[in-house]
Coordinates of C-alpha atoms in Angstrom, one line a residue:
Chain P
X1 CA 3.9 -68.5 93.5
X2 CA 3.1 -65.1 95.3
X3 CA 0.3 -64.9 97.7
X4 CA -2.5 -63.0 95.3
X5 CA -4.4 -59.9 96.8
X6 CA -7.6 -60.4 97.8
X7 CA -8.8 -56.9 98.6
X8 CA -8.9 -53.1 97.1
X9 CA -7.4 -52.4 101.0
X10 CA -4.7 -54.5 100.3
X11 CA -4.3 -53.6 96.9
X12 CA -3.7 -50.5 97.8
X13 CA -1.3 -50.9 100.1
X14 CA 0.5 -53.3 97.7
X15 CA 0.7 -50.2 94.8
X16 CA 1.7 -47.6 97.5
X17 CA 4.8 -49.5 98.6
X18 CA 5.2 -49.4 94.7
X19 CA 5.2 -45.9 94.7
X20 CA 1.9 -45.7 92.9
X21 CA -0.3 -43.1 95.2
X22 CA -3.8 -44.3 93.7
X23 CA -7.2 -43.1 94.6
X24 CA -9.6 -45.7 95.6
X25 CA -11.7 -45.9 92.1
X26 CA -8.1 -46.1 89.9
X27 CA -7.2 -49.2 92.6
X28 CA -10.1 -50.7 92.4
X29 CA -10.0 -50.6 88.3
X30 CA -6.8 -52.6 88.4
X31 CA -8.1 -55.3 89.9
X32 CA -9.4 -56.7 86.5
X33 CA -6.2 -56.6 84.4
X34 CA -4.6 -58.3 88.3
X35 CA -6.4 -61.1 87.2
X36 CA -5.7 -61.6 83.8
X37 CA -1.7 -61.0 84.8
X38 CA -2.4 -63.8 88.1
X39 CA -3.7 -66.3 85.4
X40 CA -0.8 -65.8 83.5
X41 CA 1.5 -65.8 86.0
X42 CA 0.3 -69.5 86.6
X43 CA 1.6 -70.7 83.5
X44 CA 5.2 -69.4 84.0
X45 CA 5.6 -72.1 86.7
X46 CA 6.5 -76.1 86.5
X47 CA 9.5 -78.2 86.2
X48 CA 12.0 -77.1 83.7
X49 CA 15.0 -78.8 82.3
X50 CA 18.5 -77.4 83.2
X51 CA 19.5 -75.5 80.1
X52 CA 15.9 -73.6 80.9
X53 CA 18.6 -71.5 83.0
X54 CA 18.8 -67.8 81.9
X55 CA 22.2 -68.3 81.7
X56 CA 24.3 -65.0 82.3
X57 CA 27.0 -64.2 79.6
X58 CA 29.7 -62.1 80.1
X59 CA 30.8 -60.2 77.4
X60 CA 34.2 -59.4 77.8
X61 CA 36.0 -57.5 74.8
X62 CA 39.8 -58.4 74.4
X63 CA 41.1 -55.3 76.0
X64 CA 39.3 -56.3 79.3
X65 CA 41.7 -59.6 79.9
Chain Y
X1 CA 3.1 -48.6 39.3
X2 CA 0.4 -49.0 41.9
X3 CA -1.8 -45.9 41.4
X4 CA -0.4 -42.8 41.9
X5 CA 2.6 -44.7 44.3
X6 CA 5.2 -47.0 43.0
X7 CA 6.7 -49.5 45.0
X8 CA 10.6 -49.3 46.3
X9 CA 11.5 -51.2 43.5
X10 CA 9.9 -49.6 40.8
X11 CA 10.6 -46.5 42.0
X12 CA 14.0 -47.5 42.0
X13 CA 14.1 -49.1 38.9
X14 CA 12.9 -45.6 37.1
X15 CA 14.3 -43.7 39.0
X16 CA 17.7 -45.6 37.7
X17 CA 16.4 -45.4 33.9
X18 CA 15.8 -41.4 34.5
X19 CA 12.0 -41.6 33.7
X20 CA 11.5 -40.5 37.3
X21 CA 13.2 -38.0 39.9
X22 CA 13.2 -38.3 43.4
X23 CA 12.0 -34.6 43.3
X24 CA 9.2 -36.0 41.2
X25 CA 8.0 -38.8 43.6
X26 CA 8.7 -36.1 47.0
X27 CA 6.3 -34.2 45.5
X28 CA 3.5 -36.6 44.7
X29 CA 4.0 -38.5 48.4
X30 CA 3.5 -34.5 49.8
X31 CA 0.8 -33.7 47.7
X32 CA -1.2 -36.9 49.2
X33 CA 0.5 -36.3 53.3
X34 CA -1.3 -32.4 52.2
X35 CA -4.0 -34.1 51.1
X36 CA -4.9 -36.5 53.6
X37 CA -3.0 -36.2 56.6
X38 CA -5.5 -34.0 58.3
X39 CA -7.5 -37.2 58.3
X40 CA -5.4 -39.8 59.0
X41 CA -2.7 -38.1 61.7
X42 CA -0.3 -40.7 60.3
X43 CA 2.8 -38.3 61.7
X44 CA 3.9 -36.3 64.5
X45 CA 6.2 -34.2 62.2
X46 CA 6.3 -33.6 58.6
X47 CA 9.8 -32.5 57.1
X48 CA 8.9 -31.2 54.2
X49 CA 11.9 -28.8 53.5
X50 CA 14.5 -31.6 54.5
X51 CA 12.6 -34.2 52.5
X52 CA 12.6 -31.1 49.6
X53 CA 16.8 -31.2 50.3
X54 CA 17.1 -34.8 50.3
X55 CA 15.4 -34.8 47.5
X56 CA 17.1 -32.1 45.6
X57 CA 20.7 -33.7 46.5
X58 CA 19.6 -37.6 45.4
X59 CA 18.9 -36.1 42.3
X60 CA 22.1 -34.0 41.6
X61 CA 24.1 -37.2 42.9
X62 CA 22.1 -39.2 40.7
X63 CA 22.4 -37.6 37.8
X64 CA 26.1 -37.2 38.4
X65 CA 26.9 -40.8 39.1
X66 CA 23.7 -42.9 39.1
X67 CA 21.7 -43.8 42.0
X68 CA 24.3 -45.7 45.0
X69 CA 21.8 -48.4 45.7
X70 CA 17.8 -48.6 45.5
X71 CA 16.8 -46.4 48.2
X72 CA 18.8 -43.1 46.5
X73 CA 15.7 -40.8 46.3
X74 CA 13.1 -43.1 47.6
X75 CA 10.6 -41.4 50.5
X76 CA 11.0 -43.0 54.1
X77 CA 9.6 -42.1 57.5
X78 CA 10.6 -43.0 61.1
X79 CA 8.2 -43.7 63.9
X80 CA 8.5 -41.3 66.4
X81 CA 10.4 -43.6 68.8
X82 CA 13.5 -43.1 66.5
X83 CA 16.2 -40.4 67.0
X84 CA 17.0 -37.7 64.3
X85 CA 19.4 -35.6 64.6
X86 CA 17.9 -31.9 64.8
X87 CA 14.3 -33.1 64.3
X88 CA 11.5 -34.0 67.3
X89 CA 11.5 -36.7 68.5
X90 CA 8.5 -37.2 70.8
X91 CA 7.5 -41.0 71.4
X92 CA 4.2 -39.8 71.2
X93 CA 4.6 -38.8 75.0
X94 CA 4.5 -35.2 76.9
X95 CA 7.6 -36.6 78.9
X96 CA 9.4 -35.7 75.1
X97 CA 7.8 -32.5 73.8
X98 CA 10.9 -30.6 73.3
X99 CA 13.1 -33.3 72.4
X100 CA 15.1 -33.0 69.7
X101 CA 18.6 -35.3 69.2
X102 CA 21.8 -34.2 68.7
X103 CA 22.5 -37.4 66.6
X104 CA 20.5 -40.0 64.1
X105 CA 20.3 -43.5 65.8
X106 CA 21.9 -46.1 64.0
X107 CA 19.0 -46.9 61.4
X108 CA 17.8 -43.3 61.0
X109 CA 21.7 -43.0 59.7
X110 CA 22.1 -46.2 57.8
X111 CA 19.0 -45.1 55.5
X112 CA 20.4 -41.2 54.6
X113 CA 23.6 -43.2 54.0
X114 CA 21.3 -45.2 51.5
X115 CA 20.5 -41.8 50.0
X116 CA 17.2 -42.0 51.1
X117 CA 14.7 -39.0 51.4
X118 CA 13.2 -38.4 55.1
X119 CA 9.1 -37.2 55.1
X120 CA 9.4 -37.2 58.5
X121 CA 8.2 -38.5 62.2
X122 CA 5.4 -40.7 62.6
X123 CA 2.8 -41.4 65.5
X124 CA 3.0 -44.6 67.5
X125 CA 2.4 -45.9 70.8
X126 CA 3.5 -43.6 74.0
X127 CA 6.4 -45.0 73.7
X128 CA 5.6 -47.8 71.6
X129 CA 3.1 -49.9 73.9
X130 CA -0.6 -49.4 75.1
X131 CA -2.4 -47.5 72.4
X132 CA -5.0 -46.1 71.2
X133 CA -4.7 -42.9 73.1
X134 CA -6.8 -40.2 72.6
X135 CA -5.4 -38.2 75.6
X136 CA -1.5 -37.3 74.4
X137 CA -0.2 -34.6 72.6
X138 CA -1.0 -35.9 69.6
X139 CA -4.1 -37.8 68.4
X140 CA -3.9 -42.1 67.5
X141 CA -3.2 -42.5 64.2
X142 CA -6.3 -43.7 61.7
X143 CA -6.5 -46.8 59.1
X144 CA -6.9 -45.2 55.6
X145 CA -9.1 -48.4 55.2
X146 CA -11.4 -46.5 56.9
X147 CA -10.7 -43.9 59.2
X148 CA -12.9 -44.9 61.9
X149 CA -11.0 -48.0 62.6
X150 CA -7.7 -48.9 64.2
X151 CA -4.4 -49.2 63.0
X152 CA -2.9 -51.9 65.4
X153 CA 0.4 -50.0 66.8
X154 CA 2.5 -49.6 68.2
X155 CA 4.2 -48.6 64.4
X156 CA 0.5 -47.3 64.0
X157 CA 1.6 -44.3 61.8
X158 CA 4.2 -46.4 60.0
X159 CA 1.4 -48.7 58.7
X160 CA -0.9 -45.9 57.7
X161 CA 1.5 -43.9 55.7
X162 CA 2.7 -46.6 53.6
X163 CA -0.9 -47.6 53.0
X164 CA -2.0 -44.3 52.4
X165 CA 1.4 -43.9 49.8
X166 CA 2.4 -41.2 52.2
X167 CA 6.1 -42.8 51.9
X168 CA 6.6 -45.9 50.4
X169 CA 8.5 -47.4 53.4
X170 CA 9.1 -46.5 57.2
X171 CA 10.8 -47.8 59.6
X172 CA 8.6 -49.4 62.8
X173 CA 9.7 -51.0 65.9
X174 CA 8.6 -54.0 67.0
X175 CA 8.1 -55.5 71.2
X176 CA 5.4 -57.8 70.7
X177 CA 4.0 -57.1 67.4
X178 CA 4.5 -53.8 66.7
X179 CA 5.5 -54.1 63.1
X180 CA 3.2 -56.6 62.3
X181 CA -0.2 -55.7 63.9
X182 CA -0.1 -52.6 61.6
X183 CA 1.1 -54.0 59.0
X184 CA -1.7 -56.7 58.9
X185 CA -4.6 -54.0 59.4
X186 CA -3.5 -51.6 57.0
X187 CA -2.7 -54.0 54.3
X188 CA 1.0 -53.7 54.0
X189 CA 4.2 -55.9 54.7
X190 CA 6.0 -55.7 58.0
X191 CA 9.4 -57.8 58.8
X192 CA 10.3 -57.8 62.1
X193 CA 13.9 -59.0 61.8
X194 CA 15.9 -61.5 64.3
X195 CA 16.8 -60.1 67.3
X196 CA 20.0 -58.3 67.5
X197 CA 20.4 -58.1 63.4
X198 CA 19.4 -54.3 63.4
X199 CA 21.0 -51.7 65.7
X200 CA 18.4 -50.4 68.5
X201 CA 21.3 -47.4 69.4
X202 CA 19.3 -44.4 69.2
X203 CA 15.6 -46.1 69.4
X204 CA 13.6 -45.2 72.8
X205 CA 13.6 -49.2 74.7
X206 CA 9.9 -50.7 75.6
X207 CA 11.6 -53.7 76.2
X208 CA 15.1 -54.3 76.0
X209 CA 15.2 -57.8 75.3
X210 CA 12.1 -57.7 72.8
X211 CA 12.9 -54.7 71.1
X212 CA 13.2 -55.4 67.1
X213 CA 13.5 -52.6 64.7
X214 CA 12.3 -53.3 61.3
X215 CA 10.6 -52.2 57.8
X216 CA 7.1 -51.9 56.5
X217 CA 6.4 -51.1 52.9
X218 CA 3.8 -52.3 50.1
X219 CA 5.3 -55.7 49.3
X220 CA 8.5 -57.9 50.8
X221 CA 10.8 -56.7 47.9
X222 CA 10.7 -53.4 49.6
X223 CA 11.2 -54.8 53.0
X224 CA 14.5 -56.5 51.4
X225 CA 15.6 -53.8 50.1
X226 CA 15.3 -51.9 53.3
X227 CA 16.5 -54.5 55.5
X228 CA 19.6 -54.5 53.3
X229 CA 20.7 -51.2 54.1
X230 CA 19.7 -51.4 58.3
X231 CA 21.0 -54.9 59.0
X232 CA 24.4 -55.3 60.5
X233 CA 26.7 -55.2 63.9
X234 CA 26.8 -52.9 65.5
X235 CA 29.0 -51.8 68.2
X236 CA 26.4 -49.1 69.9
X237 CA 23.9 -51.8 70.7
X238 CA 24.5 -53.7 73.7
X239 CA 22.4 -56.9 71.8
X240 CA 23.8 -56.3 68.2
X241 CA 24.8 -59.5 66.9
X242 CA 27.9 -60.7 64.5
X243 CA 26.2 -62.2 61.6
X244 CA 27.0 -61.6 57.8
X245 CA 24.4 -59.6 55.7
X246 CA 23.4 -61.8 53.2
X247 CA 22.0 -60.0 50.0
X248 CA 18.1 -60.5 50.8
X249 CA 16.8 -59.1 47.4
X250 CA 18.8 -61.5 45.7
X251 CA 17.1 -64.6 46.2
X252 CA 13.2 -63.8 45.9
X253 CA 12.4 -64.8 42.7
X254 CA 14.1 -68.4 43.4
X255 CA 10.3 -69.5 44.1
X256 CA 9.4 -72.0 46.9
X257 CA 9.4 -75.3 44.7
X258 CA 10.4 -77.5 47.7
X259 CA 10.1 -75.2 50.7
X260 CA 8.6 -77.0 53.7
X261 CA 5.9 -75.1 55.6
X262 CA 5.2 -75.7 58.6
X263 CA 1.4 -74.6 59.6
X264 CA 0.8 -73.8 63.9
X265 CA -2.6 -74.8 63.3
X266 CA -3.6 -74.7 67.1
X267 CA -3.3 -71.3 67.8
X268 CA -5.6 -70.5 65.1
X269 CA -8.1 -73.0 65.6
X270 CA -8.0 -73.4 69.5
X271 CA -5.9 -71.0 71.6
X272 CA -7.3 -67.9 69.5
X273 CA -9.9 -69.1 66.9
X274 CA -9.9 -66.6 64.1
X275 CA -12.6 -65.1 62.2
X276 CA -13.8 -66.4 58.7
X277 CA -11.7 -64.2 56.7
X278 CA -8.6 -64.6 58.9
X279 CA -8.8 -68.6 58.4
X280 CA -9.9 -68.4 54.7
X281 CA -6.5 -66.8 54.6
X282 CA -4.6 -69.0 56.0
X283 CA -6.1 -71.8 54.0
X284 CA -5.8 -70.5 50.9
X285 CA -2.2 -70.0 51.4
X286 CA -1.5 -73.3 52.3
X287 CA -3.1 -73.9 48.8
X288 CA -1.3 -71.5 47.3
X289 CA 2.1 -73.0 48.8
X290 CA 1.2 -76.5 47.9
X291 CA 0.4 -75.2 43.9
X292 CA 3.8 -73.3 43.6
X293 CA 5.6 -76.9 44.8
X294 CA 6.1 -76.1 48.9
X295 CA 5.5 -79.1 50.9
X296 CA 3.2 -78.2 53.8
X297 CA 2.8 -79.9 57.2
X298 CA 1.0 -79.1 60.2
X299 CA 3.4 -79.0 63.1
X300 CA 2.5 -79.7 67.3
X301 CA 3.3 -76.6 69.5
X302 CA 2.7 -75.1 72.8
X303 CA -0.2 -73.3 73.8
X304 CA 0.1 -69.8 71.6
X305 CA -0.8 -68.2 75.3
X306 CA 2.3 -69.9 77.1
X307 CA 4.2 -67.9 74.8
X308 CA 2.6 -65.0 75.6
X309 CA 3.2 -65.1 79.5
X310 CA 6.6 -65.2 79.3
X311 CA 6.3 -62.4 76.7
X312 CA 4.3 -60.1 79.0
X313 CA 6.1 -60.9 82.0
X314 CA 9.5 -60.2 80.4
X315 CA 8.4 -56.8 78.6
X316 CA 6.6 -55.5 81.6
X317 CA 9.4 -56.2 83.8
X318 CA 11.6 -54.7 81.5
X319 CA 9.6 -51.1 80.4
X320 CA 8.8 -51.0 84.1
X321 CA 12.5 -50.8 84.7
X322 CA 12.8 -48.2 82.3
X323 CA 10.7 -46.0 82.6
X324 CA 10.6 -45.9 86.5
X325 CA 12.1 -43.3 87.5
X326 CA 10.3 -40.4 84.7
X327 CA 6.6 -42.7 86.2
X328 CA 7.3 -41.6 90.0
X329 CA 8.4 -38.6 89.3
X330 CA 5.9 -37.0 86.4
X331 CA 3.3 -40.3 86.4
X332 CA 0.8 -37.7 85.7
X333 CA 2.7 -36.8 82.1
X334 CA 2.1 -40.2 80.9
X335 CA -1.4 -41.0 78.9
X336 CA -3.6 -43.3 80.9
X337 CA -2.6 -46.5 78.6
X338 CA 0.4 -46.3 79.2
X339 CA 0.5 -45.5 82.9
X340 CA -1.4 -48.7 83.1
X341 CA 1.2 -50.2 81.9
X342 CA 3.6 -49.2 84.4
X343 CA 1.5 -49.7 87.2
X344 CA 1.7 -53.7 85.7
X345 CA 5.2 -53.6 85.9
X346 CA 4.5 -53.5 90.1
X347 CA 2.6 -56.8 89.8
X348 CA 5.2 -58.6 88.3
X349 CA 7.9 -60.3 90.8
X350 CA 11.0 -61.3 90.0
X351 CA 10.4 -64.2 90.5
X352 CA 7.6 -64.1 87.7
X353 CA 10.6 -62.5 85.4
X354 CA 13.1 -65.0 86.6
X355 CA 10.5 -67.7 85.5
X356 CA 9.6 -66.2 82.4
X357 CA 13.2 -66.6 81.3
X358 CA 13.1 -70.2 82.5
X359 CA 10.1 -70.5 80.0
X360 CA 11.5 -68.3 77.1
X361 CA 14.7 -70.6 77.2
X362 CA 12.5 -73.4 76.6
X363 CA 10.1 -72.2 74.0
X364 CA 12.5 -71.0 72.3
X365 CA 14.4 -74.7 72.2
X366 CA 10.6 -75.7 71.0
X367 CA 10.5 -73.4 68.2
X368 CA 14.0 -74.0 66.6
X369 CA 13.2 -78.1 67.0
X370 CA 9.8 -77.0 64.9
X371 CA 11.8 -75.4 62.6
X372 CA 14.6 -77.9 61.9
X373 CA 12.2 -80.1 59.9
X374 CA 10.3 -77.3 57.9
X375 CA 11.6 -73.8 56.1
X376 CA 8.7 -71.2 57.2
X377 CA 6.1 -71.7 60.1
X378 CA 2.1 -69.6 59.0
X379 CA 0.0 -68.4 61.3
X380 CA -2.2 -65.6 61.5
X381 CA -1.3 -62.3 61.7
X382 CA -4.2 -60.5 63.6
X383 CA -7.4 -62.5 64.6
X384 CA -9.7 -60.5 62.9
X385 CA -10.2 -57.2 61.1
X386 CA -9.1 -53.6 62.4
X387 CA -12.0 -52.9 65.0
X388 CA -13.3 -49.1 65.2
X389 CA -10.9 -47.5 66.2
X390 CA -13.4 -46.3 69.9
X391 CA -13.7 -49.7 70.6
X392 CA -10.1 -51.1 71.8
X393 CA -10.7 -52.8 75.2
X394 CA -8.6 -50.6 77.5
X395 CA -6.9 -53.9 78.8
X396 CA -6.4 -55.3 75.0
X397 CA -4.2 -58.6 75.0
X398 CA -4.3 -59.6 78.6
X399 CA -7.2 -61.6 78.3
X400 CA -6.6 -63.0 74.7
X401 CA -3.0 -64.0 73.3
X402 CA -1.8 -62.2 69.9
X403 CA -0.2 -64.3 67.0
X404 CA 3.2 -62.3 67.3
X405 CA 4.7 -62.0 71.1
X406 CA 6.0 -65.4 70.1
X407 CA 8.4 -64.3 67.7
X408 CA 9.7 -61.3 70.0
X409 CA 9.9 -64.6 72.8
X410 CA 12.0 -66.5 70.3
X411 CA 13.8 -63.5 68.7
X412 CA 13.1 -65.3 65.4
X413 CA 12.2 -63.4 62.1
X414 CA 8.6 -62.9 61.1
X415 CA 6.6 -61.3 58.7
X416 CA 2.8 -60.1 58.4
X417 CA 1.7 -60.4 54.5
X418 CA -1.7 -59.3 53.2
X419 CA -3.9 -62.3 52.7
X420 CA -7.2 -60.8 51.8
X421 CA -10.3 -58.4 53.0
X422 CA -13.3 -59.1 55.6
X423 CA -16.9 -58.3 55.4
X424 CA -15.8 -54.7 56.9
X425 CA -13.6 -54.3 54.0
X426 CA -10.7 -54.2 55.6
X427 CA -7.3 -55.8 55.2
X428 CA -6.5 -59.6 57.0
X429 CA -2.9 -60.9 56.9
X430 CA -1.0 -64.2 57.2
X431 CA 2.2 -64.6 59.8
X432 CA 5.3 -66.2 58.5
X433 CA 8.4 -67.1 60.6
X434 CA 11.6 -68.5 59.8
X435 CA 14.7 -69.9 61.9
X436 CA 17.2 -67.3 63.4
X437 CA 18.9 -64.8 60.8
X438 CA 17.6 -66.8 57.8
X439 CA 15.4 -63.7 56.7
X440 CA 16.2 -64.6 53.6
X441 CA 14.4 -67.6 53.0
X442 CA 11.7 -65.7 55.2
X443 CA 11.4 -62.8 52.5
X444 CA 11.5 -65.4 50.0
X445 CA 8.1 -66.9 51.0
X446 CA 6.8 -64.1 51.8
X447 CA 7.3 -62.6 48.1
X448 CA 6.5 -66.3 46.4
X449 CA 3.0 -65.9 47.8
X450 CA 2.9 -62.2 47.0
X451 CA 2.9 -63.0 43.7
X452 CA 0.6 -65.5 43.5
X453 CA -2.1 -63.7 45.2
X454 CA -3.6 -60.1 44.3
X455 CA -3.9 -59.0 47.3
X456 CA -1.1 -56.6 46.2
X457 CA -3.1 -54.6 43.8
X458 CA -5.7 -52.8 45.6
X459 CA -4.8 -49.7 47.4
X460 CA -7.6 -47.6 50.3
X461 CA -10.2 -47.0 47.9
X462 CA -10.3 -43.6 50.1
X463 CA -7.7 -42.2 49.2
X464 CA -7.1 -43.6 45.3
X465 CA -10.8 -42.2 44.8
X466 CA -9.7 -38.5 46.2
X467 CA -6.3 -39.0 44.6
X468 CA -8.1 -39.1 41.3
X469 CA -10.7 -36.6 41.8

């Protein structure tokens, strides 16, 4: 899983590359709901079976072949 | 007749037997949007004189032939999120002000080809996620419960018009409960159909592999009869499936004598313990289900908030990409909600979407193993009550999971039904959900409980007690 960020300095940084040009208060605000979407985040990884794959269908029509 | 509104089918059913016009009914649903719209902001638009010519030509064509099926002169509405050809179409967002479509997406067309009549736009979301918003162009959307609590949304408008009798049906849309939120805090039924059963061409994305556009009207009989006439391939709609359209009206009396439910008793209990009235709810429906003949079980699942991750991962991903480019360049046209959302969308890796996807595969694989040994699976619809409408956290749902992302996770089809009131008086629902493009059996449940219960007879006292004043 990603490294999580630890500081509104780094934070910032982080959104800017994002394109998000934030002043310090509105960074500093989005550090709450960063938490909640970490936690989350957590559960999304572990071992999953094969078919777990988001397997890619191509969806040819009959005039394409 | 329920008060001053009848119900799709009535409506249909007099309006077939000439004791009614669909001039008639047009006028009483604009007499009440006159009445009580200032109050409740349930739409963006009104279109009085095209619902007045809808009106007017259902009832020519009527009288000439009879009515084509059982929407011919009935009163419908479109959340704002849903193109009309030659009317605005705003998504609730400055981003839209002046938009108006050169052509009806595919379910604004299917329902005038039904011979509907169109009241108009109505509020949601900015674009359908992250409400209540008190700083767009247009103010949230009230509960005619009682107007100083929330609707749910994003379909926000959808579900307080029908309550209200503004229409008796709309359209909402549906990413992560959309459809159903409001419909369980306003008291009315809201299907959110499989994924890929009705055409998105023409509707605004929040999430392109969640998105679900569906009905919400008084009871599931109208739902039916309005999924009837949206359901179906189609060709504009990248996601539209092949599937037959079974006749959904057809089968609701058959009763549930035999039906296995299938109760997800840990999400209400543990993962999001609901209040009093919420769980009285449930119970008494699993009463109610075991009385009519259903066989009920309770049934092992997954954490309700394991759902939910891959659910938010997967939808912010997803609006993030597409709304990027309109966020860097106007981010200040957006209303703060919704801007937060986008900022999310920065958080989320792709990784984190790749993984979510991983997770979705096999929740999904969960959920149709659940539902190979019962018919239905009940949970709630909304925790609790609507709360006022001042006091939505601004980061609602991140902290807590909700009782619907699962179904937009799964694709599967769900519906909210009213099961009751709380100690604030206002409306509490039940969720049911059935295996993929069985909507029938779905709608069948849905209206086997309906009628056993009479939660179906009480309209805002609001608005009956002005109505009769």
């Amino acid at each position: 899983m990603p490294e999580r960020i630890e500081t509104d300095e780094d934070m910032a940084v982080f959104l800017k590359r994002a394109g998000f040009d934030l002043t310090p208060e509105q960074v500093a605000e989005y550090r709450e709901p960063y938490g909640y979407i970490v936690a989350m985040a957590a559960r999304l990884r572990g071992e999953r079976s094969y078919m777990a794959e988001p397997a890619h269908v191509f969806g040819y029509k009959e005039g394409d072949l | 007749m329920t008060g001053a509104i009848p119900t799709i089918a009535e409506a249909a059913r007099r309006i077939a037997a000439g004791t009614l016009t669909a001039s008639e009914l047009t006028e009483r649903c604009l007499a009440r949007i006159e009445a009580h719209e200032p109050s409740i902001h349930a739409f963006v638009t009104v279109t009085k004189e095209r619902a007045r010519a809808d009106a007017a030509r259902a009832d020519a064509e009527i009288k000439a032939a009879g009515p084509k099926g059982p929407l011919h002169g009935i009163p419908l509405a479109l959340k704002d999120i849903i193109d009309t050809r030659g009317i605005l179409t705003t998504c609730q967002s400055a981003h839209n002000i002046g938009n108006v479509p050169e052509k009806d997406a595919a379910s604004a067309a299917a329902l005038a080809e039904a011979g509907s009549v169109l009241m108009g736009k109505l509020t949601t979301h900015e674009f359908a996620d992250g409400g209540p918003s008190f700083d767009l162009p247009w103010p949230p959307s009230r509960n005619p419960w009682d107007l100083s609590r929330f609707t749910a949304g994003s379909s926000s408008g959808t579900g307080a018009a029908v309550a209200a009798g503004f229409i008796l049906g709309g359209l909402g849309t549906d990413t992560g409960g959309s459809i159903r939120g409001p419909a369980a805090l306003c008291g009315i039924v809201g299907l959110k159909p499989t994924y890929g059963l009705v055409s998105r061409a023409g509707v605004a994305p929040a999430a392109y592999s969640l998105d679900h556009i569906g009905p919400m009207a008084w009871t599931s009989e109208d739902c039916a009869l309005m999924l009837q006439a949206i359901a179906g391939h189609d060709a504009a709609d990248p996601a539209s499936a092949r599937r037959p359209v079974p006749d959904y009206a057809s089968g609701l009396a058959g009763g549930v004598k035999g039906l296995r439910v299938g109760v997800l008793r840990r999400w209400h209990e543990i993962d999001r313990p609901v209040s009093d009235a919420v769980g009285a709810g449930i119970e008494d429906a699993i009463k109610a289900y075991r009385a009519l003949g259903a066989e009920v079980v309770d049934l092992d699942v997954s954490p309700m908030q394991d759902y939910v991750a891959a659910g938010f991962f997967i939808s912010t991903a997803e609006r993030g990409a597409a709304y990027e480019a309109m966020m860097l360049k106007n981010p200040e046209k957006f209303g703060q909600r919704y801007r937060d959302r986008l900022v999310f969308a920065s958080f989320v890796t792709g990784l984190d979407y790749v993984q979510a996807m991983r997770m979705r595969r096999e929740l999904t694989a969960e959920m149709l193993a659940l539902m190979a040994g019962v018919d239905v699976v009940l949970t709630a619809g909304n925790p609790d009550e609507a709360l006022p409408i001042d006091q939505v956290p601004r980061w609602d749902n991140l902290d807590k999971p909700n009782f619907t992302f699962a179904f937009n996770v799964t694709g599967m089809p769900a519906i909210c039904v009213p099961s009751g009131f709380g100690p604030n008086g206002m409306p509490v629902a039940i969720q049911l959900a059935a295996r993929p493009f069985d909507e029938a059996t779905l709608l069948r449940a849905a209206h086997a409980y309906e009628m056993a219960t009479p939660w179906r007879a009480r309209r805002p006292e609001l608005i009956e007690a002005r109505a009769a004043a």
